[in-house]
Coordinates of C-alpha atoms and ligand atoms in Angstrom, one line a residue:
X8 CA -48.5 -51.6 11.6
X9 CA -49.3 -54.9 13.5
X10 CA -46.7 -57.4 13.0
X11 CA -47.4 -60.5 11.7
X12 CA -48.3 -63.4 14.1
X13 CA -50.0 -65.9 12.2
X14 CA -48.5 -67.5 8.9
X15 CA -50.7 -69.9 6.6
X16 CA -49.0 -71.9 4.2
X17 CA -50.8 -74.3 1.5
X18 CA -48.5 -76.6 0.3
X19 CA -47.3 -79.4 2.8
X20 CA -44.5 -80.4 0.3
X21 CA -40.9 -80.6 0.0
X22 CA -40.5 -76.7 0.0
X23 CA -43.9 -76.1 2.5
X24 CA -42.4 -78.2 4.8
X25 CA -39.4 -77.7 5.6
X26 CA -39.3 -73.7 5.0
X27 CA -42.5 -73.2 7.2
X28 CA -40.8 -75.3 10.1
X29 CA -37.7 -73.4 10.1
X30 CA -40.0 -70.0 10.0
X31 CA -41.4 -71.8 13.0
X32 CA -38.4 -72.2 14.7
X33 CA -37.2 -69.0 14.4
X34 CA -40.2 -67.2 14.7
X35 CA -41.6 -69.1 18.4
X36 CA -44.0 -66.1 18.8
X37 CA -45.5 -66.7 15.0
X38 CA -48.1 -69.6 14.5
X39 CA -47.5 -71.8 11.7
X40 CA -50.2 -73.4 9.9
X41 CA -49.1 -75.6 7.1
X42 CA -52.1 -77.0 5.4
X43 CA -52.5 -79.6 2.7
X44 CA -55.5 -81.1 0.5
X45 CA -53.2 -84.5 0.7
X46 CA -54.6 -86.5 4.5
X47 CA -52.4 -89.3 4.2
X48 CA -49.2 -86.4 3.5
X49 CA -50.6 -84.4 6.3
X50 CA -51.1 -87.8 8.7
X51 CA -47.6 -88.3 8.0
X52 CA -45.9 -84.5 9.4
X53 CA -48.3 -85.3 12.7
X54 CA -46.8 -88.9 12.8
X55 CA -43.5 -90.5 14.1
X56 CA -42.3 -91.3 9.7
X57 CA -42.4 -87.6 8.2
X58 CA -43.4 -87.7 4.4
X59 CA -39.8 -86.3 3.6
X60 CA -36.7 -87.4 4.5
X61 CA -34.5 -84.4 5.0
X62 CA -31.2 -84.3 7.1
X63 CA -32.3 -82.2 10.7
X64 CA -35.7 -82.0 9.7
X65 CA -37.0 -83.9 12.2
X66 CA -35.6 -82.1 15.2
X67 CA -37.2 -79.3 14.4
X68 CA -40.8 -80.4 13.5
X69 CA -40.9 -82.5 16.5
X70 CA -39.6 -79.6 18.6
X71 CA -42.3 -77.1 17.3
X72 CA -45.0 -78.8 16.5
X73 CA -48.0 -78.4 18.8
X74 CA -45.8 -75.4 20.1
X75 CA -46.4 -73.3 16.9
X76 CA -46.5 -75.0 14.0
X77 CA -49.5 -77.1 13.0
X78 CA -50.6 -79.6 10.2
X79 CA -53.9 -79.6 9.2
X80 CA -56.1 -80.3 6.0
X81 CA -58.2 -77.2 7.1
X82 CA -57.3 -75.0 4.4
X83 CA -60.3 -72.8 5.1
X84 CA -59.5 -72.6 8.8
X85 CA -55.5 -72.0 7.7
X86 CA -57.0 -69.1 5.1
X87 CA -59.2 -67.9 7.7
X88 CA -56.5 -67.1 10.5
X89 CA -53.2 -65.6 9.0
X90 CA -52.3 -62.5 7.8
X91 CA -49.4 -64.0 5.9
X92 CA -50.1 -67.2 3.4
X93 CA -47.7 -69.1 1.0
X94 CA -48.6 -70.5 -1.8
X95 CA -46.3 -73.6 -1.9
X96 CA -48.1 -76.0 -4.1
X97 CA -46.3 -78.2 -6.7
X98 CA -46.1 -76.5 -10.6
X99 CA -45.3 -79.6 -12.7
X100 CA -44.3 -79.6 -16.4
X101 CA -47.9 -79.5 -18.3
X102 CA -48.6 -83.2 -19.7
X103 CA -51.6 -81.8 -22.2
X104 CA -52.8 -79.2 -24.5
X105 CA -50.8 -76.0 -25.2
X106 CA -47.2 -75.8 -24.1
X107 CA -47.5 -80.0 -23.6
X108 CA -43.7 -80.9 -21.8
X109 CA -42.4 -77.5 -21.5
X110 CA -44.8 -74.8 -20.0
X111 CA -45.3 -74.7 -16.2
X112 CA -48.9 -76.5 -14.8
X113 CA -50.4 -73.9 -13.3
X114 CA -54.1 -75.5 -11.9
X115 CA -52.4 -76.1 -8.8
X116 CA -51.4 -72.4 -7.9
X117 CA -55.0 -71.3 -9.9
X118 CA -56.6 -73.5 -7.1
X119 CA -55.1 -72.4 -4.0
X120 CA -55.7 -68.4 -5.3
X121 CA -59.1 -69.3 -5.8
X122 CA -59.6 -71.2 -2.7
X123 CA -58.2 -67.8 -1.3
X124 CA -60.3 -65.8 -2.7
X125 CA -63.7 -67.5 -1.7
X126 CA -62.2 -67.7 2.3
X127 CA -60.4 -64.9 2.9
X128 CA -61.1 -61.9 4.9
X129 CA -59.7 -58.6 5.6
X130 CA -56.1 -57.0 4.6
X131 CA -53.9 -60.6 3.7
X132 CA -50.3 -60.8 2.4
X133 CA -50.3 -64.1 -0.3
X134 CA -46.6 -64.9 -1.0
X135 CA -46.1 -66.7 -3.9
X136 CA -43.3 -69.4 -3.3
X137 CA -44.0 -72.1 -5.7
X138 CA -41.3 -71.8 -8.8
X139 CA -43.7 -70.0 -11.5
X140 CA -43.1 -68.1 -14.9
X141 CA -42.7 -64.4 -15.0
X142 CA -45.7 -63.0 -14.4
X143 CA -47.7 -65.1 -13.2
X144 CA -48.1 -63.2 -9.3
X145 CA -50.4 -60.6 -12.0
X146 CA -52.5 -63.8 -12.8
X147 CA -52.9 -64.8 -9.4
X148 CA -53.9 -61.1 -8.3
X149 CA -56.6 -60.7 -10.7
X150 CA -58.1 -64.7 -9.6
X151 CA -57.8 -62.9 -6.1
X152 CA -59.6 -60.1 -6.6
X153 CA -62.0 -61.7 -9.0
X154 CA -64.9 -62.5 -6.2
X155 CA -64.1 -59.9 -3.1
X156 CA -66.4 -57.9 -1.7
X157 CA -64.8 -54.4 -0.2
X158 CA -63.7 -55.1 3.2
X159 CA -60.9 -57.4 1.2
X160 CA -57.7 -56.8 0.1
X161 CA -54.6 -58.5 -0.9
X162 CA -50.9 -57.6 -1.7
X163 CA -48.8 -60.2 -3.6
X164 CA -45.7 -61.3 -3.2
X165 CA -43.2 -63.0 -5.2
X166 CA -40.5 -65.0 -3.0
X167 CA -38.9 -67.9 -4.3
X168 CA -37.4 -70.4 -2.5
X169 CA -34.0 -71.3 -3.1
X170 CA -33.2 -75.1 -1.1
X171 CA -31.9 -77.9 -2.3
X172 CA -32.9 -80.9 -1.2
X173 CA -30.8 -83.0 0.9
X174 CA -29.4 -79.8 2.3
X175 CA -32.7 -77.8 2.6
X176 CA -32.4 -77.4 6.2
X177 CA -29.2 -75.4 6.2
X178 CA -29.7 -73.7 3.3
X179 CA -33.3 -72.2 4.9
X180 CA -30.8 -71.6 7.9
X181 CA -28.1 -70.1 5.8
X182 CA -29.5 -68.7 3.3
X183 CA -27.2 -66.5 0.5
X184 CA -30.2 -64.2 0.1
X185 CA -33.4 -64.1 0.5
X186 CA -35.5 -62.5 -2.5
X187 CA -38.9 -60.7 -1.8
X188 CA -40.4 -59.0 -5.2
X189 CA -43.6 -57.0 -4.9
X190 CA -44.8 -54.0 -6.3
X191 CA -43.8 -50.7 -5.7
X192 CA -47.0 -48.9 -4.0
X193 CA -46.8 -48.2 -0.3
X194 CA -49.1 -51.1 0.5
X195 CA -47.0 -53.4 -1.9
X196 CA -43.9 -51.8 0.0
X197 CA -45.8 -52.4 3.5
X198 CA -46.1 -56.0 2.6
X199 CA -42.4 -56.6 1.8
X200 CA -41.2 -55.3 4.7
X201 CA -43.5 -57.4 7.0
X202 CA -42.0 -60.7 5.2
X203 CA -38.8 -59.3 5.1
X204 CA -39.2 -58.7 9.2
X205 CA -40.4 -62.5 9.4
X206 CA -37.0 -63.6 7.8
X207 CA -34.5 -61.3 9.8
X208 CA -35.5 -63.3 12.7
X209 CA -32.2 -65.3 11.5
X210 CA -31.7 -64.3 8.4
X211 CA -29.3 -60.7 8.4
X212 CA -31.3 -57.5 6.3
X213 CA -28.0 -57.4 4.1
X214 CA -29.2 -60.7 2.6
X215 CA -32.7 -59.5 2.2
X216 CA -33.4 -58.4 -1.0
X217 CA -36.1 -56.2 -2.1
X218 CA -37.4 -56.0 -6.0
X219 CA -40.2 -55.8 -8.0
X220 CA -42.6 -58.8 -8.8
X221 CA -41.2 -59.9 -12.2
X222 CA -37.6 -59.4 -10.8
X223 CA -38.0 -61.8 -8.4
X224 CA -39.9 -64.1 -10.4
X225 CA -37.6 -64.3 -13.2
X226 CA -34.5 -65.0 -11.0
X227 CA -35.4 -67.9 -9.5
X228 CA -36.2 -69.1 -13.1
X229 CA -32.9 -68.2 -14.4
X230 CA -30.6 -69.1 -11.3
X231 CA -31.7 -72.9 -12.0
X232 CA -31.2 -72.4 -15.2
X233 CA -27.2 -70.8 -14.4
X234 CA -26.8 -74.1 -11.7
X235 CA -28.6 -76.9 -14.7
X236 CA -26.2 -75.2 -17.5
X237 CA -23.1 -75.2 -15.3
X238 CA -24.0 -79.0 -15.0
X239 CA -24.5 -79.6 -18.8
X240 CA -21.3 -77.5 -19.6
X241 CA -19.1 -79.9 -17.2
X242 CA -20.8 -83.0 -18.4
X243 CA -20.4 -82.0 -22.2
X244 CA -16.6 -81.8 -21.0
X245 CA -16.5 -84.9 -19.5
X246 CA -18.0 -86.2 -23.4
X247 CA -14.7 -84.8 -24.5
X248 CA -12.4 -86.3 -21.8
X249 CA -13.8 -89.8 -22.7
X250 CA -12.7 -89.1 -26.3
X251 CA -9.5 -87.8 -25.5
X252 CA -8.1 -89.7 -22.5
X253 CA -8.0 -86.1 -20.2
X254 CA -9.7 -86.3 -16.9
X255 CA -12.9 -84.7 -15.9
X256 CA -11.8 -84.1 -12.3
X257 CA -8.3 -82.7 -13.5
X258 CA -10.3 -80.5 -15.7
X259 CA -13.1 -79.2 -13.3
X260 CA -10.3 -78.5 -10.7
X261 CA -8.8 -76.4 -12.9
X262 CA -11.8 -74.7 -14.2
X263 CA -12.9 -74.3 -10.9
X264 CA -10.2 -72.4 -8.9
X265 CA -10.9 -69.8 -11.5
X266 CA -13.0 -67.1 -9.2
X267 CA -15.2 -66.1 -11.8
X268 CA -16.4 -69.3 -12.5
X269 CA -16.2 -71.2 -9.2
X270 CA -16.0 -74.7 -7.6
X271 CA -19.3 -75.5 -7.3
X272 CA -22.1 -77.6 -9.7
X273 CA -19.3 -78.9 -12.0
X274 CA -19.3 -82.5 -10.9
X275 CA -19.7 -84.8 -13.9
X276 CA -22.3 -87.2 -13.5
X277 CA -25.3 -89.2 -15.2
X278 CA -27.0 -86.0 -15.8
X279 CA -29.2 -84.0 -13.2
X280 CA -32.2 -85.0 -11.5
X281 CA -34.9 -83.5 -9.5
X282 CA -38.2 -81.9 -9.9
X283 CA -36.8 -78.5 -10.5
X284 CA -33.8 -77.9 -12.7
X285 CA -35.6 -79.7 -16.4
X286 CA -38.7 -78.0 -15.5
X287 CA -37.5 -74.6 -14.5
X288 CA -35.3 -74.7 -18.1
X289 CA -38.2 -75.9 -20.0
X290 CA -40.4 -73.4 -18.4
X291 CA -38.0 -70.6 -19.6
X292 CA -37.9 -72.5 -23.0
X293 CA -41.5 -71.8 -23.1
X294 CA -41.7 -68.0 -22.0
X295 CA -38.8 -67.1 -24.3
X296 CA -40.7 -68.8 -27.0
X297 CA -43.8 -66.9 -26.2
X298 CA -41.6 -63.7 -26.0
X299 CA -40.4 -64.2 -29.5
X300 CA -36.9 -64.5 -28.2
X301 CA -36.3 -67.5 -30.0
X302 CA -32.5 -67.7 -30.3
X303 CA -32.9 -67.2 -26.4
X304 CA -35.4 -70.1 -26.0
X305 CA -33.2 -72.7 -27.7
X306 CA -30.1 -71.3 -26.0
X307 CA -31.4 -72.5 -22.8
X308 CA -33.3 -75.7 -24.0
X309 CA -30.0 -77.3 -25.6
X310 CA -29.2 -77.9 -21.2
X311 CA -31.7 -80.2 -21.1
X312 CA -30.5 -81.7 -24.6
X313 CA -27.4 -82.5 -23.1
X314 CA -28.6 -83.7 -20.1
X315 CA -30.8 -86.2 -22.2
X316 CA -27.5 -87.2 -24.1
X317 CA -25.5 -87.4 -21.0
X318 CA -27.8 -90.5 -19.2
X319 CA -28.5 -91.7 -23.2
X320 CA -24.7 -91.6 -23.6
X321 CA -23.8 -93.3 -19.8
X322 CA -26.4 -96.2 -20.3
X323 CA -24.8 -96.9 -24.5
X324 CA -21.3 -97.1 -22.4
X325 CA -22.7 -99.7 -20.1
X326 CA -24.3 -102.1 -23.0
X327 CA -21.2 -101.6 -25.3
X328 CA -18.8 -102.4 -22.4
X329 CA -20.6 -105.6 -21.6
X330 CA -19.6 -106.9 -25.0
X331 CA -23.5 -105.4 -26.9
X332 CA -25.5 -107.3 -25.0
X333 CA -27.5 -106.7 -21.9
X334 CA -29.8 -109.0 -22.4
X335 CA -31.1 -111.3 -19.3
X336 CA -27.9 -109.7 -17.9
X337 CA -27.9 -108.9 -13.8
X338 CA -26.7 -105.6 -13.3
X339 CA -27.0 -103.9 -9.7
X340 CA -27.9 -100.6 -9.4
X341 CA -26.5 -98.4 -6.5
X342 CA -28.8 -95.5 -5.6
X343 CA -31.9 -94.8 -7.2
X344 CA -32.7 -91.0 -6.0
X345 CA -31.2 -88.3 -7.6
X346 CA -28.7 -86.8 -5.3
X347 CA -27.9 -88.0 -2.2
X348 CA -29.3 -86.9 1.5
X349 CA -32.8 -87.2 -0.1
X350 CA -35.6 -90.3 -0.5
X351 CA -36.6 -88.1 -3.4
X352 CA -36.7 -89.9 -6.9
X353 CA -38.3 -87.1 -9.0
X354 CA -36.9 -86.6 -12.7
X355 CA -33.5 -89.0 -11.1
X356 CA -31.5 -89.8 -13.8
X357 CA -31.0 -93.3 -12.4
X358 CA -34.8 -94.0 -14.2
X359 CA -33.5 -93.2 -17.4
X360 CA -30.2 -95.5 -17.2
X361 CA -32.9 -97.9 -15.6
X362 CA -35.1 -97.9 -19.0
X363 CA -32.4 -97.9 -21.3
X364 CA -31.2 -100.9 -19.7
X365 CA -35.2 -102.5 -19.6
X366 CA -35.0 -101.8 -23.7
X367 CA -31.7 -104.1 -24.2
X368 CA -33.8 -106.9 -21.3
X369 CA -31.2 -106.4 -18.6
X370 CA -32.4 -107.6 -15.5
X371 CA -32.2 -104.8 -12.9
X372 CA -31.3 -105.0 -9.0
X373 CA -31.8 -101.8 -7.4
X374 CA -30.4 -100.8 -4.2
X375 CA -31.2 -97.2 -2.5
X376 CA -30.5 -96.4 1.1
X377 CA -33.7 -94.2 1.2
X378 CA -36.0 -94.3 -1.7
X379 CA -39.1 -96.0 -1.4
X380 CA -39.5 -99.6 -3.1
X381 CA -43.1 -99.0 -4.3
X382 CA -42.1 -95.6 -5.9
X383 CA -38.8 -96.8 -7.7
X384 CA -40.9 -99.6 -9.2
X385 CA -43.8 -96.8 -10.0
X386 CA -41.2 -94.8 -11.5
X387 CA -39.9 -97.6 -13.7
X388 CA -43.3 -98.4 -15.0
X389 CA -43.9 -95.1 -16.1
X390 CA -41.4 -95.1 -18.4
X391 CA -42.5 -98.2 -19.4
X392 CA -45.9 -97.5 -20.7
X393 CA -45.5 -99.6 -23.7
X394 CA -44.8 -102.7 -22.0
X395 CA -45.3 -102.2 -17.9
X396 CA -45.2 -106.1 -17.3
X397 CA -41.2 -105.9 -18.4
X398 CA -40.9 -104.1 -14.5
X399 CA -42.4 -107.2 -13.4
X400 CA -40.4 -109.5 -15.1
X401 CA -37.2 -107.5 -15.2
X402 CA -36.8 -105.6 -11.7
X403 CA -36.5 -106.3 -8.2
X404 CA -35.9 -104.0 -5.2
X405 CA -33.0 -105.4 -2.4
X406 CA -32.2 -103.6 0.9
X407 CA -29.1 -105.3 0.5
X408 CA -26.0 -104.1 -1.9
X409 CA -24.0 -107.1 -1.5
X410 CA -27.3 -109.2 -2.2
X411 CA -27.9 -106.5 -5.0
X412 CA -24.4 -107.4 -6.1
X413 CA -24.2 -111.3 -6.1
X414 CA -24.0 -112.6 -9.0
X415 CA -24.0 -109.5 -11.0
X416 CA -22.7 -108.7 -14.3
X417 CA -21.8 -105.1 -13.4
X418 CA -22.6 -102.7 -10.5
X419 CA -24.1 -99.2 -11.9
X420 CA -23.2 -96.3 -9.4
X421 CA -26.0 -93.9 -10.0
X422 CA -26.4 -91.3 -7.0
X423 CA -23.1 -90.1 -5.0
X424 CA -24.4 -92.1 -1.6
X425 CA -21.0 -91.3 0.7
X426 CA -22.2 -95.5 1.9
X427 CA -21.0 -96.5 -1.4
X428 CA -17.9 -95.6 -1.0
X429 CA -17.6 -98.0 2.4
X430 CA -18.5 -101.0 1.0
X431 CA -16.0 -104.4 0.6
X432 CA -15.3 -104.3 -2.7
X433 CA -13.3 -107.2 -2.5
X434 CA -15.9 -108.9 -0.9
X435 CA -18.5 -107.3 -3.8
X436 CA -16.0 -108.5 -6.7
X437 CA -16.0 -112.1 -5.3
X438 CA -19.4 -112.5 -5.6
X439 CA -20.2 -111.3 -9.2
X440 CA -19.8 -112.8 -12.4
X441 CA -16.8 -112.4 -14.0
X442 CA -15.2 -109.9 -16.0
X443 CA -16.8 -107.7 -12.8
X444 CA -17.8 -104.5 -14.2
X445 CA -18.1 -101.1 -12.0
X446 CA -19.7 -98.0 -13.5
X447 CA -18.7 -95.6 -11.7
X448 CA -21.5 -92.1 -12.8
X449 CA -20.7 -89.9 -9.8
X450 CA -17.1 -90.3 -9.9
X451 CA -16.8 -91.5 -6.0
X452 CA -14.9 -94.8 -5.7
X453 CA -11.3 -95.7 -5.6
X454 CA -10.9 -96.6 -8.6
X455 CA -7.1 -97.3 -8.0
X456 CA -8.6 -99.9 -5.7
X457 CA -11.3 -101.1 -7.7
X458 CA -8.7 -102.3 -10.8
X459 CA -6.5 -103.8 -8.3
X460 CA -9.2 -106.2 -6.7
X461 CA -9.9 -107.2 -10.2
X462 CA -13.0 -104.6 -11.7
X463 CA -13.1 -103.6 -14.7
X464 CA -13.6 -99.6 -13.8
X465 CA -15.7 -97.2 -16.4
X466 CA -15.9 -93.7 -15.4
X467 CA -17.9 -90.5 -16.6
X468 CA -15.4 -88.7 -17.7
X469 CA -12.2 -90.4 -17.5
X470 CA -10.6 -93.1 -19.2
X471 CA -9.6 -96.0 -17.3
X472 CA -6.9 -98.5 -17.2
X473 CA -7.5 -102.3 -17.6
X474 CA -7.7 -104.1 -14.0
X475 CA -4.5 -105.5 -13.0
X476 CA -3.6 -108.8 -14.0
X477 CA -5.7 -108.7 -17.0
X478 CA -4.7 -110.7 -20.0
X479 CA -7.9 -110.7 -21.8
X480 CA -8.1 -108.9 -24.9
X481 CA -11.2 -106.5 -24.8
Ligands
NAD214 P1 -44.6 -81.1 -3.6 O1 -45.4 -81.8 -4.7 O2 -43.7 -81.8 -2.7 O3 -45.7 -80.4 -2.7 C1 -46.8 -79.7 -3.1 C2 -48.0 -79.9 -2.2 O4 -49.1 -79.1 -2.5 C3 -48.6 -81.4 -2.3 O5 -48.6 -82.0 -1.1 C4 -50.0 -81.1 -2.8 O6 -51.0 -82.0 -2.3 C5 -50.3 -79.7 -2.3 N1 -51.4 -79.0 -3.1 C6 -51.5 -78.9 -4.4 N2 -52.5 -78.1 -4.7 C7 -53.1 -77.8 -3.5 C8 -54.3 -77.0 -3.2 N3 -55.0 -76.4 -4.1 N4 -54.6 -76.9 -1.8 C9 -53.9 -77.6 -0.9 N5 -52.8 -78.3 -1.2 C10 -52.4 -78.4 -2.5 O7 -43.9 -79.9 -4.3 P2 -42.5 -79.2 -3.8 O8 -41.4 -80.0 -4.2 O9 -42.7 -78.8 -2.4 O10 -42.5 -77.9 -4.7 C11 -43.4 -76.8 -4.5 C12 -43.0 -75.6 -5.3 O11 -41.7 -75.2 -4.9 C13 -42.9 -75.9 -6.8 O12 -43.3 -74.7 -7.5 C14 -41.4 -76.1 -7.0 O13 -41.0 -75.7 -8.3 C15 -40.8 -75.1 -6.0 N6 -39.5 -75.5 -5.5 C16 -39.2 -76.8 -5.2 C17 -37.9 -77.1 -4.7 C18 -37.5 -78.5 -4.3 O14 -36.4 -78.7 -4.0 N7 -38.4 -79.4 -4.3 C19 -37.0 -76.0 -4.4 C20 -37.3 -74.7 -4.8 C21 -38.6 -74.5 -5.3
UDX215 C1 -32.1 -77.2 -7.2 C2 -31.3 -75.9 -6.9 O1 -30.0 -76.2 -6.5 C3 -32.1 -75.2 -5.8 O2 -31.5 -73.9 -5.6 C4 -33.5 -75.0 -6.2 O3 -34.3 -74.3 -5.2 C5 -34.2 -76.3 -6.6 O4 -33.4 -77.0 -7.6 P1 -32.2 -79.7 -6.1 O5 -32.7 -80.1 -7.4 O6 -32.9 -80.0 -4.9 O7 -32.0 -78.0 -6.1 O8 -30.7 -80.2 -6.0 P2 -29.2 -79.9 -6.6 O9 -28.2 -80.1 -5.6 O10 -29.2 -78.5 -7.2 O11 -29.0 -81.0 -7.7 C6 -29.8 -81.1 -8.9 C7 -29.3 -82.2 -9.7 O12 -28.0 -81.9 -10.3 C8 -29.0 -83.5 -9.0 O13 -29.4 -84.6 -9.7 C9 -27.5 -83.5 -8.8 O14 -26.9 -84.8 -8.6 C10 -27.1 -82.9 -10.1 N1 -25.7 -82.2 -10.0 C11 -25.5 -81.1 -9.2 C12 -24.7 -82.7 -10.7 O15 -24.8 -83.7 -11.5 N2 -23.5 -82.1 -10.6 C13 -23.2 -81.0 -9.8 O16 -22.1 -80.5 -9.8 C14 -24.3 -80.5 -9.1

C-alpha cells in the first residue's frame, strides 16, 4: 500500500496545532495541512504571535512551516489533497436543549464530517481526534457515507489525543502511548496501521496501541476522568486537613510513594481547570445516564461536585479570614490561567474565586504572566451575566504584581506560576494594607518566610501558624 504523504487536519486549535506540527517535524517527507474556518486564528500560526502559547512550540512551527506544514483556511483544498485527515475541532459542553451542561456539543465534529463528505474523493482515512462520547466515530461514518457516490470510501479512526497543555510539546514527543481504535475489517486494519506508521516515526510500536473504535473512544473519556477524580480525592483530603490541623503535602507524600497509587495529580489546589477534565466527566455523566448505569453516572459526576466545593470552599476562606467582609476590599490576584506554562483561561478556577469575590464587592487586581487582558475581563463578565457592569466597576488588569499588590488587602495565589515564587515578599508586605493576607491555593510559597516578614499565611490544605510577632487576637 502507498504510504501516506499528505495529512489534512481541521482544527487549528490547541490539540490541531501543536500535534500536527510535531507530526510535521517528525514526519519531513509528509505534508501537513492544518486548516481552520477561524482567519484571524489561522493569520495568527502564519504570523510572528502564534494563537497559543505553548513552551517549544514555536521552534518547531517556525522551523517547518513553508517546509511541510501549512496553515490555510482552505478546508476544501486541505480535504481535497490528503489521504489522512483529523478531525480536531473543539466539542464543548452543550449550552441548550437536551443534555443542556452535561452532554458533549457535537455540531462542530457534525460539520467537519459533512464538510468531508461533500469534498472528498477517493479512498480517505478520517481520524477522529477531538474528545467525543463512545460511539460517536459510528455517527460520523454514517454523515460520511451519507452523500458519496462509488468511487468513495472512508475508514474511521478513533485516536485521542492525550497532551496537556503547558507540556503539550513533550508529551506529543514522549508520548506513554499512543491509542489508535478502528474496526476490525482488513481495510479498517489497513487504516490503523498506516497512522500507526505515521507515529513510529518517533514514537516506538511498543507504545502503539491498536483496539477497536469504542475502546479507544471510551479511554480517553475515562483516563480524564481517573486524572479529574485523583484531583477531587486529594482536594477532599485537603477539606479534612483544614479541619484537623494535618498537612496536605505530608499526606499526599505519603499516599504517593505508594506504587499503586503514584506521585502524580495529587496536588491540592483551588480545584481543576481547563477545557477538558469537567467536560470529559460530565460527558461520561451523560452517557452513563443514557446507558441506564445510573449509580455509575453519579459516581463520576460527584468529581465535579467537589471540584465546585473546593473553589466555593477556597473563596468562603478568603471572605471569612478578612474578618466577613470583602466589600470595596483590594485583593490581588496572582495568575488567572489555570495551570501554569499556558495563556489558556478555559474553565480556570481562578474565574470562580474571581466571582465569588465580585458577589461580596471586592475589588479585584488581576495579575497573569500570560493570559490575555481582554479575555480575563471576558471571562469575568460571563459569569456575571446578571450584573456585567460590576467587571467594570470592580476589576482591573496590571502587568505588574507589585502594582497588583500595593495597597492590597490580601494577595490570592490562584495558578502555580514558578515567578511567584521569586517575588520580594518583603517588599510585597510593605506595600499592602495591614493585617497583609496571602492565600496561598497551589501550595508554592515559603510560607516559613511569609509569617516571618509579617503575612498572615492561609493555605489549601494546611493549617497555619499566626505571623510572628503577632499580638492581635483574631
Ligand atoms: P480549540 O477550540 O482550541 O480548537 C478547535 C478549532 O476548530 C477552532 O479553531 C475552530 O475554529 C475550529 N473549527 C470548529 N469547527 C470547524 C469546522 N467545521 N471547520 C473548520 N474548523 C473548525 O479546541 P482544542 O482545545 O484544540 O480541542 C479540540 C479537541 O481536542 C476537543 O475535542 C478537546 O476535547 C480535545 N482535547 C483537547 C485537549 C486540550 O488540552 N486542549 C487535550 C486533549 C484533547
Ligand atoms: C488534561 C489531561 O491531563 C490530558 O491528558 C488531556 O489530554 C486533557 O486534559 P490539561 O487540562 O491540559 O490536560 O492539564 P492538566 O495538567 O491535566 O491539569 C488540569 C487541571 O487540574 C489544572 O487546573 C491543574 O492545575 C489541575 N491539577 C492537576 C491539580 O489541581 N492538581 C494536580 O495534581 C494536577
Amino acid at each position: 500500500t502507498p504510504r501516506i504523504n499528505c495529512i489534512c487536519c481541521i482544527g487549528a486549535g490547541y490539540v490541531g496545532g501543536p500535534t500536527c506540527a510535531v507530526i510535521a517535524l517528525k514526519c519531513p517527507e509528509i505534508q501537513v495541512l492544518i486548516v481552520d474556518k477561524n482567519q484571524d486564528r489561522i493569520n495568527a500560526w502564519n504570523g510572528e504571535t502564534l494563537p497559543i502559547y505553548e513552551p517549544g512550540l514555536d521552534e518547531i512551527v517556525k522551523h517547518c512551516r513553508g517546509r511541510n506544514l501549512f496553515f490555510s483556511t482552505d478546508i476544501d483544498a486541505g480535504i481535497r489533497d490528503a489521504q489522512l485527515i483529523f478531525i480536531s475541532v473543539n466539542t464543548p459542553t452543550k449550552t441548550y436543549g437536551i443534555g443542556k451542561g452535561r452532554a458533549t456539543d457535537l455540531q462542530f465534529v457534525e460539520a467537519a464530517a459533512r464538510h468531508i463528505g461533500q469534498i472528498a474523493t477517493g479512498k480517505k482515512i478520517i481520524v477522529e481526534k477531538s474528545t467525543v462520547p463512545v460511539k460517536a466515530a459510528e455517527s460520523i461514518a454514517k454523515i460520511l457515507y451519507s452523500n458519496i457516490d462509488d468511487n468513495v470510501s472512508f475508514e474511521v479512526l478513533s485516536n485521542p489525543e492525550f497532551l496537556a497543555e503547558g507540556t503539550a510539546i513533550n508529551d506529543l514527543l514522549q508520548p506513554d502511548r499512543v491509542l489508535i481504535g478502528g474496526s476490525q475489517t482488513d481495510p479498517g486494519i489497513e487504516a490503523i496501521n498506516q497512522l500507526a506508521w505515521v507515529y513510529e516515526h518517533w514514537v516506538p510500536p511498543s507504545k502503539v496501541l491498536r483496539t477497536n473504535v469504542w475502546s479507544s473512544e471510551l479511554s480517553k473519556l475515562a483516563s480524564n476522568a481517573f486524572l479529574a477524580q485523583k484531583v477531587s480525592s486529594i482536594n477532599a483530603v485537603s477539606a479534612i486537613c483544614e479541619a484537623t490541623g494535618a498537612d496536605i503535602s505530608d499526606v499526599a507524600h505519603s499516599i504517593g510513594l505508594d506504587k499503586r497509587i503514584g506521585s502524580k495529580y495529587l496536588q491540592a489546589s483551588i480545584g481543576f481547570g481547563g477545557s477538558c477534565f469537567q467536560k470529559d466527566v460530565l460527558s461520561l455523566t451523560y452517557i452513563c445516564e443514557a446507558l441506564n448505569l445510573t449509580e455509575v453516572a453519579d459516581y463520576w459526576h460527584q468529581v465535579v461536585v467537589m471540584n465546585n466545593y473546593q473553589k466555593k470552599r477556597f473563596a468562603r476562606k478568603i471572605i471569612q479570614c478578612l474578618f466577613h467582609t470583602v466589600s470595596n476590599k483590594r485583593i490581588a490576584i496572582f495568575g488567572f490561567t489555570f495551570k501554569k506554562d499556558t495563556a489558556d483561561t478555559r474553565e480556570s478556577s481562578s474565574i470562580y474565586v474571581g466571582k465569588y469575590l465580585m458577589d461580596e464587592e471586592a475589588r479585584l487586581v488581576v495579575y497573569d504572566p500570560k493570559a490575555d487582558k481582554g479575555q480575563i475581563i471576558s471571562d469575568l463578565r460571563e459569569v456575571s451575566s446578571q450584573d456585567p457592569q460590576r467587571v467594570d466597576r470592580l476589576v482591573s488588569v496590571i502587568n505588574d504584581p507589585y502594582d497588583a499588590a500595593k495597597d492590597a488587602h490580601a494577595i490570592v495565589i490562584c495558578t502555580e506560576w514558578d515567578e511567584f515564587k521569586a517575588l520580594d515578599y518583603e517588599k510585597i508586605y510593605n506595600s499592602m494594607y495591614k493585617p497583609a493576607y496571602i492565600f496561598d491555593g497551589r501550595i508554592i510559597l515559603d510560607h516559613a518566610a511569609l509569617l516571618r516578614i509579617g503575612f498572615h499565611v492561609e493555605v489549601v490544605g494546611k493549617v497555619m501558624k499566626k505571623p510572628v510577632n503577632d499580638l492581635t487576637p483574631f
